[in-house]
């Protein structure tokens, strides 16, 4: 449609007709404050912090949802506008605890930022607390409904993006608050612990459970051999947590920082990702060739996704790969193979994972995840928690010299790196499956399967394996996963292999990623991972020398009895 | 299946929820006409509530499953409307209008007398489980204010002395 | 129709049911039978006859004698004397305050002097359960005319020309609204009759629905035809048990007569109606909240635009109109716009149904032309203020309406004039308050209502209604300061400017008018005095504790 012109604060602005006033104003450098609006989650239009004056309208209107129109005159800076905005903020503060200083979101809270920007110095109303106890029922998340400001962003994230719908506004009027059904705790509802709500929340009402204390304790314990693994996506997102631009690749600095913090060995989950491809690729071929289990095969590396299938599609669990996630394969191998080789009592090994994910905190303590005889992974820290540890000890991250991962479990290929982006597991698997099936090597160009990349919700592709074609699909965000699962349930799904990532964008958009994660930052992080891949000397999992050695020395071959014992698992239907 | 003793009403109220199989079957029967019709949630809740005068949790679960609505939303809706209650109530609901026209006509006095007569607080249920007293917005009978509504019957032009006789009809 | 020598009308309006008319009716039936009169006398339960506080009311035709406050014990005398011997029972007859409901012709000038009945033309006169009686009084004639001899555009033009404005509160010109929706292309459109009527002090819609349900059905058919909607819904308060029953019966009757369903009047136009119940939320009267509720959600208003006229129920163009607005439509179509314009004022044509409550002698339902003064209503139709007390304040338009003081008694009651006083005609509620009341206490009652009914969606209203109520409670306890009241004013101003829907926006209307017109009285509270002697420093008064418990009851866990 053709552009229209309107006037904002005396400036003539050209805008397209589907824009809101907020968007039009941003094109000319007027940043209207917002709170309930979120660039990926839309405008519930409820906080009224973004109100502006529109000529000809009696009342102020929310810029975040009000459409522009030809000839409209908007004023964003009038006493009436400022008063209304200030009052909204003051009212919210009066119904919010006064704990900023000890809040997990201190300095990363949009409400606090607004209070600072508006210079709110006095709250003229009595502070009122909801007196709802904090929900610490899950290993992943902590919900403090007292801090909720009813912006509803989490509801949108959970229901529209994730299709889980754990949260709803309950009660009416002043008593309104966002809670799970029946006011229950998260552990007794259908929450999959993905943490997308923690990214959506502007305040500290839903945060990751902080496990940094346990990790500091382990590091301080001289008897403990503390090893750390870093998920593929961390190298593309930790920089942002520490103030660098979105998509900065910080692999070497990440390793250096972890050594500074005091980890005894710095390993890479990318190694375990390569291992996963070996197992899962062979599982796929097995299913296709032997027909011993249903197709399509569904990937299993995303624990939020596993929680989702167990709750919503228990009937389709046989489709899910029996492979553990890379984090858990790593833990199982670390406390067996590595312990043996390094000659350390596995009881003394403490495995820490740096993950983009809150669901991993839950995964690591599932009873199935103890195949080494111990809890395979002892603690999971999100990108945000690692960021805090780095800041706490005053590491000047940006000026750190780059360092290398430790061998052997720090050796990896480009295929492992792209696990962190949606479509990455698929692409990594295809590289290896191609080689196994055809017995031939892919060219440099042929390695890149562009059809499976990108942020489209559901992607489909056909891959020619010299005669045989494999039809695949990729979905990210559980809302999209739901659509795929409904198709599979009908029995009409045309695919043999389907990759599903719980979080939008894949792990680069995980629920443990830096506050402020939006679709565009997910895209940049994904690009960064593909760049990491391109720079790697080895780009196919089956070429990872450390993985090959692991098979030779310890596991024998993919899907061997020992791999089954250590690297595979089973699932349990959960009540939904 | 399990026989649940659900939440007990306000202390000493004598109201106990028994979400037994029979009840849940009844709920299932009542809501089956709304199968996979999320838009009929409010109507379905009316029907379910008419069984026990409130909406027990297990019943809400049945509603969620049958209408294909997330439990969270069912609960959000059930707590929004003032005619719905998620905690047990007495056999008869007494609604008292406290809006300005009734206020002007002396509702406060009637409320006082009523609560005294029943020995409960506003929102409470009598110990024999017969009455629950709730305030309500305008009942649309301001012409005969002050008024109370017991279930679907309105008593208007009330003075405190009328109350015992009115209440006796329900005991 | 069979012929009866006499008709006995027993008011079956909800307030009269409350006053005990059912028992009286039963007794009349018994007594008529006992006297062997069942073939000569027909007993009809009608809709509201108007003066509710005089119920139960019994009217005997053909004489048109009105008996008020009839008790079961009076029945044998009425039957024995009046029906048997033709001698009206003077003792029970109501003459003074209600000169002539007894006149079957409601247009007679001596009926309430100033009443004019368009909307209520049948209410109280016909058996609402009888479609035949409605038809006998030109019922469905308007729909027949519209569907068979007018184009949709002509219907809309007629409504536009009549100058009819919405009676639900916002007073938007109905014809213009229909025009918007008629122009939108869509595979499906809807008509919604807004019968949520939650405005305190308003019960006109219920009495229209109970007294003349077919008129609402007919109006909806005409509206549907005019915009091309084939489906209509009546969203009705869940507490209105009797109205729901009556309207559902009426819909079934209309279907049976082929007046709803396929191919009405052989015009090829099809239309049907379904009833949806609310569940206790004032805000669901707001048209977009109503739509959300109909979609099975929390009744939270939507941010506009888009307006329902283009994007309403299920995203389809939807016309939402008030019951009274819709009830005006059949007479307009039947009699023409010019006929309608002879009532009321040029900018506010027609009549308005008011519900008169509070400190007046005659509480109840009246229909008068637009533009009559408050004084005429209170001291004419209303019969003055009881107990020889003085008029202090009138609130027009319900809780969200403004408050008028003595100086406004001679202002004409129409949309424009009231707007100038900062008030509004709103839904037609008229609450009369005498000098025994304190305005601060009244303000508390109003604010309590808003706090309870705020949907809780947007910040200014969710938080603000509670804070305003707090400040006025403090004032009532004689503990507030000037600073508090200044804050209240600032807050109410922000709520008016930036709340999402008209509920939050309109809190300021009563509050500012009270604060402006009764500044001295409020001031006195800051000095520890309540001139009316109502407010006390002790906070533990009855309605307070009632309220607190309610809040606690609403809490979670
Ligand atoms: C809080 C609130 C409550 C309302 N309640 C009602 C109501 O009970 N009945 C009604 O007809 N309109 C009500 N309205 C007005 C409706 O939104 C809408 O304007 C009206 O139904 C349109 O019909 P009309 O044009 O016939 O007046 C309410 C508006 C608000 C903001
Ligand atoms: S963690 Fe995920 S599933 Fe759980 S409430 Fe948050 S968004 Fe919903
Ligand atoms: S929990 Fe956070 S995101 Fe959810 S409504 Fe409350 S403040 Fe908003
Ligand atoms: S103004 Fe009040 S009722 Fe309207 S949307 Fe806001 S909170 Fe809800
Ligand atoms: S950001 Fe626009 S209303 Fe909240």
CSV table of N, CA, C and O in Angstrom, one decimal, chain A residues 493-540:
chain,number,residue,atom,x,y,z
A,493,UNK,N,1.7,-37.6,7.9
A,493,UNK,CA,3.0,-36.8,7.7
A,493,UNK,C,3.9,-37.5,6.7
A,493,UNK,O,4.1,-38.7,6.8
A,494,UNK,N,4.4,-36.7,5.8
A,494,UNK,CA,5.2,-37.3,4.7
A,494,UNK,C,6.7,-37.4,5.1
A,494,UNK,O,7.5,-37.9,4.3
A,495,UNK,N,7.1,-37.0,6.3
A,495,UNK,CA,8.5,-36.9,6.7
A,495,UNK,C,9.1,-38.2,7.3
A,495,UNK,O,8.3,-38.9,7.9
A,496,UNK,N,10.4,-38.3,7.1
A,496,UNK,CA,11.1,-39.4,7.8
A,496,UNK,C,11.8,-38.9,9.1
A,496,UNK,O,12.0,-39.6,10.0
A,497,UNK,N,12.1,-37.6,9.0
A,497,UNK,CA,13.0,-37.1,10.1
A,497,UNK,C,12.5,-35.7,10.4
A,497,UNK,O,12.3,-34.9,9.5
A,498,UNK,N,12.2,-35.4,11.7
A,498,UNK,CA,11.8,-34.0,12.0
A,498,UNK,C,12.6,-33.5,13.2
A,498,UNK,O,12.8,-34.2,14.2
A,499,UNK,N,13.1,-32.3,13.0
A,499,UNK,CA,13.8,-31.7,14.1
A,499,UNK,C,12.9,-30.7,14.8
A,499,UNK,O,12.2,-29.9,14.2
A,500,UNK,N,12.8,-30.8,16.1
A,500,UNK,CA,12.0,-29.8,16.9
A,500,UNK,C,12.8,-29.2,18.0
A,500,UNK,O,13.5,-29.9,18.7
A,501,UNK,N,12.8,-27.9,18.0
A,501,UNK,CA,13.4,-27.1,19.1
A,501,UNK,C,12.3,-26.4,19.9
A,501,UNK,O,11.4,-25.8,19.3
A,502,UNK,N,12.4,-26.5,21.1
A,502,UNK,CA,11.4,-25.9,22.0
A,502,UNK,C,11.3,-24.4,21.8
A,502,UNK,O,10.2,-23.9,21.8
A,503,UNK,N,12.4,-23.8,21.7
A,503,UNK,CA,12.4,-22.3,21.8
A,503,UNK,C,12.4,-21.7,20.4
A,503,UNK,O,13.1,-22.3,19.5
A,504,UNK,N,11.8,-20.5,20.2
A,504,UNK,CA,11.9,-19.9,18.9
A,504,UNK,C,13.3,-19.6,18.5
A,504,UNK,O,14.1,-19.0,19.3
A,505,UNK,N,13.7,-20.0,17.3
A,505,UNK,CA,15.0,-19.7,16.8
A,505,UNK,C,16.0,-20.9,17.2
A,505,UNK,O,17.1,-20.8,16.8
A,506,UNK,N,15.5,-21.8,18.0
A,506,UNK,CA,16.4,-22.8,18.5
A,506,UNK,C,17.0,-22.3,19.8
A,506,UNK,O,16.6,-21.4,20.4
A,507,UNK,N,18.2,-23.0,20.2
A,507,UNK,CA,18.8,-22.7,21.4
A,507,UNK,C,19.3,-21.2,21.5
A,507,UNK,O,19.4,-20.6,22.6
A,508,UNK,N,19.6,-20.6,20.3
A,508,UNK,CA,20.0,-19.2,20.4
A,508,UNK,C,18.9,-18.4,21.0
A,508,UNK,O,19.2,-17.3,21.4
A,509,UNK,N,17.7,-18.9,20.9
A,509,UNK,CA,16.6,-18.1,21.5
A,509,UNK,C,16.1,-18.7,22.8
A,509,UNK,O,14.9,-18.5,23.2
A,510,UNK,N,16.9,-19.5,23.4
A,510,UNK,CA,16.5,-20.3,24.6
A,510,UNK,C,16.0,-19.4,25.8
A,510,UNK,O,16.4,-18.2,25.8
A,511,UNK,N,15.3,-20.0,26.7
A,511,UNK,CA,14.8,-19.3,27.8
A,511,UNK,C,15.8,-18.8,28.8
A,511,UNK,O,15.5,-18.1,29.8
A,512,UNK,N,17.1,-19.2,28.7
A,512,UNK,CA,18.1,-18.8,29.6
A,512,UNK,C,19.0,-17.8,29.0
A,512,UNK,O,20.0,-17.4,29.6
A,513,UNK,N,18.6,-17.3,27.8
A,513,UNK,CA,19.5,-16.3,27.1
A,513,UNK,C,19.3,-14.9,27.7
A,513,UNK,O,18.4,-14.7,28.5
A,514,UNK,N,20.2,-14.0,27.2
A,514,UNK,CA,20.1,-12.7,27.9
A,514,UNK,C,18.7,-12.0,27.8
A,514,UNK,O,18.0,-12.2,26.8
A,515,UNK,N,18.4,-11.3,28.8
A,515,UNK,CA,17.2,-10.5,28.9
A,515,UNK,C,17.2,-9.5,27.7
A,515,UNK,O,18.3,-8.9,27.5
A,516,UNK,N,16.2,-9.4,27.0
A,516,UNK,CA,16.2,-8.6,25.8
A,516,UNK,C,16.2,-9.4,24.5
A,516,UNK,O,16.3,-8.8,23.4
A,517,UNK,N,16.3,-10.7,24.7
A,517,UNK,CA,16.3,-11.6,23.5
A,517,UNK,C,15.0,-11.4,22.7
A,517,UNK,O,13.9,-11.5,23.2
A,518,UNK,N,15.2,-11.0,21.4
A,518,UNK,CA,14.0,-10.9,20.5
A,518,UNK,C,14.3,-11.6,19.2
A,518,UNK,O,15.4,-12.2,19.0
A,519,UNK,N,13.3,-11.7,18.4
A,519,UNK,CA,13.5,-12.4,17.1
A,519,UNK,C,14.7,-12.0,16.3
A,519,UNK,O,15.5,-12.8,15.8
A,520,UNK,N,15.0,-10.7,16.3
A,520,UNK,CA,16.1,-10.2,15.5
A,520,UNK,C,17.4,-10.6,16.1
A,520,UNK,O,18.4,-10.9,15.4
A,521,UNK,N,17.5,-10.6,17.5
A,521,UNK,CA,18.8,-11.1,18.0
A,521,UNK,C,18.9,-12.6,17.8
A,521,UNK,O,20.1,-13.0,17.7
A,522,UNK,N,17.8,-13.3,17.8
A,522,UNK,CA,17.9,-14.7,17.6
A,522,UNK,C,18.5,-15.0,16.2
A,522,UNK,O,19.4,-15.8,16.0
A,523,UNK,N,18.1,-14.1,15.2
A,523,UNK,CA,18.5,-14.3,13.9
A,523,UNK,C,20.0,-14.0,13.8
A,523,UNK,O,20.8,-14.8,13.2
A,524,UNK,N,20.5,-13.0,14.5
A,524,UNK,CA,21.9,-12.7,14.4
A,524,UNK,C,22.8,-13.7,15.1
A,524,UNK,O,23.9,-14.1,14.6
A,525,UNK,N,22.3,-14.3,16.2
A,525,UNK,CA,23.0,-15.4,16.8
A,525,UNK,C,23.1,-16.6,16.0
A,525,UNK,O,24.1,-17.3,15.9
A,526,UNK,N,22.0,-16.9,15.3
A,526,UNK,CA,22.0,-18.0,14.4
A,526,UNK,C,23.0,-17.8,13.3
A,526,UNK,O,23.8,-18.7,13.0
A,527,UNK,N,23.0,-16.6,12.7
A,527,UNK,CA,24.0,-16.3,11.7
A,527,UNK,C,25.4,-16.5,12.2
A,527,UNK,O,26.3,-17.1,11.5
A,528,UNK,N,25.6,-16.1,13.4
A,528,UNK,CA,27.0,-16.2,14.0
A,528,UNK,C,27.4,-17.7,14.1
A,528,UNK,O,28.5,-18.0,13.8
A,529,UNK,N,26.5,-18.6,14.5
A,529,UNK,CA,26.8,-20.0,14.6
A,529,UNK,C,27.2,-20.6,13.2
A,529,UNK,O,28.1,-21.4,13.1
A,530,UNK,N,26.5,-20.1,12.1
A,530,UNK,CA,26.8,-20.6,10.8
A,530,UNK,C,28.2,-20.1,10.4
A,530,UNK,O,29.0,-20.8,9.7
A,531,UNK,N,28.6,-18.9,10.9
A,531,UNK,CA,29.9,-18.4,10.7
A,531,UNK,C,30.9,-19.2,11.4
A,531,UNK,O,32.0,-19.6,10.8
A,532,UNK,N,30.6,-19.6,12.6
A,532,UNK,CA,31.5,-20.5,13.4
A,532,UNK,C,31.8,-21.7,12.6
A,532,UNK,O,32.9,-22.2,12.4
A,533,UNK,N,30.7,-22.3,12.1
A,533,UNK,CA,30.8,-23.5,11.3
A,533,UNK,C,31.7,-23.4,10.1
A,533,UNK,O,32.6,-24.2,9.9
A,534,UNK,N,31.5,-22.3,9.4
A,534,UNK,CA,32.3,-22.0,8.2
A,534,UNK,C,33.8,-21.9,8.5
A,534,UNK,O,34.7,-22.3,7.7
A,535,UNK,N,34.1,-21.4,9.7
A,535,UNK,CA,35.5,-21.2,10.1
A,535,UNK,C,36.2,-22.5,10.6
A,535,UNK,O,37.4,-22.6,10.8
A,536,UNK,N,35.4,-23.6,10.9
A,536,UNK,CA,35.9,-24.8,11.5
A,536,UNK,C,36.6,-25.6,10.4
A,536,UNK,O,36.1,-25.7,9.3
A,537,UNK,N,37.8,-26.2,10.8
A,537,UNK,CA,38.5,-27.0,9.8
A,537,UNK,C,37.7,-28.3,9.5
A,537,UNK,O,37.6,-28.8,8.4
A,538,UNK,N,37.0,-28.8,10.5
A,538,UNK,CA,36.1,-30.0,10.3
A,538,UNK,C,34.7,-29.6,10.4
A,538,UNK,O,34.3,-28.9,11.4
A,539,UNK,N,33.8,-30.1,9.5
A,539,UNK,CA,32.5,-29.6,9.6
A,539,UNK,C,31.5,-30.8,9.6
A,539,UNK,O,30.3,-30.6,9.4
A,540,UNK,N,32.0,-32.0,9.8
A,540,UNK,CA,31.1,-33.1,9.8
A,540,UNK,C,31.3,-33.9,11.1
A,540,UNK,O,32.5,-34.2,11.4
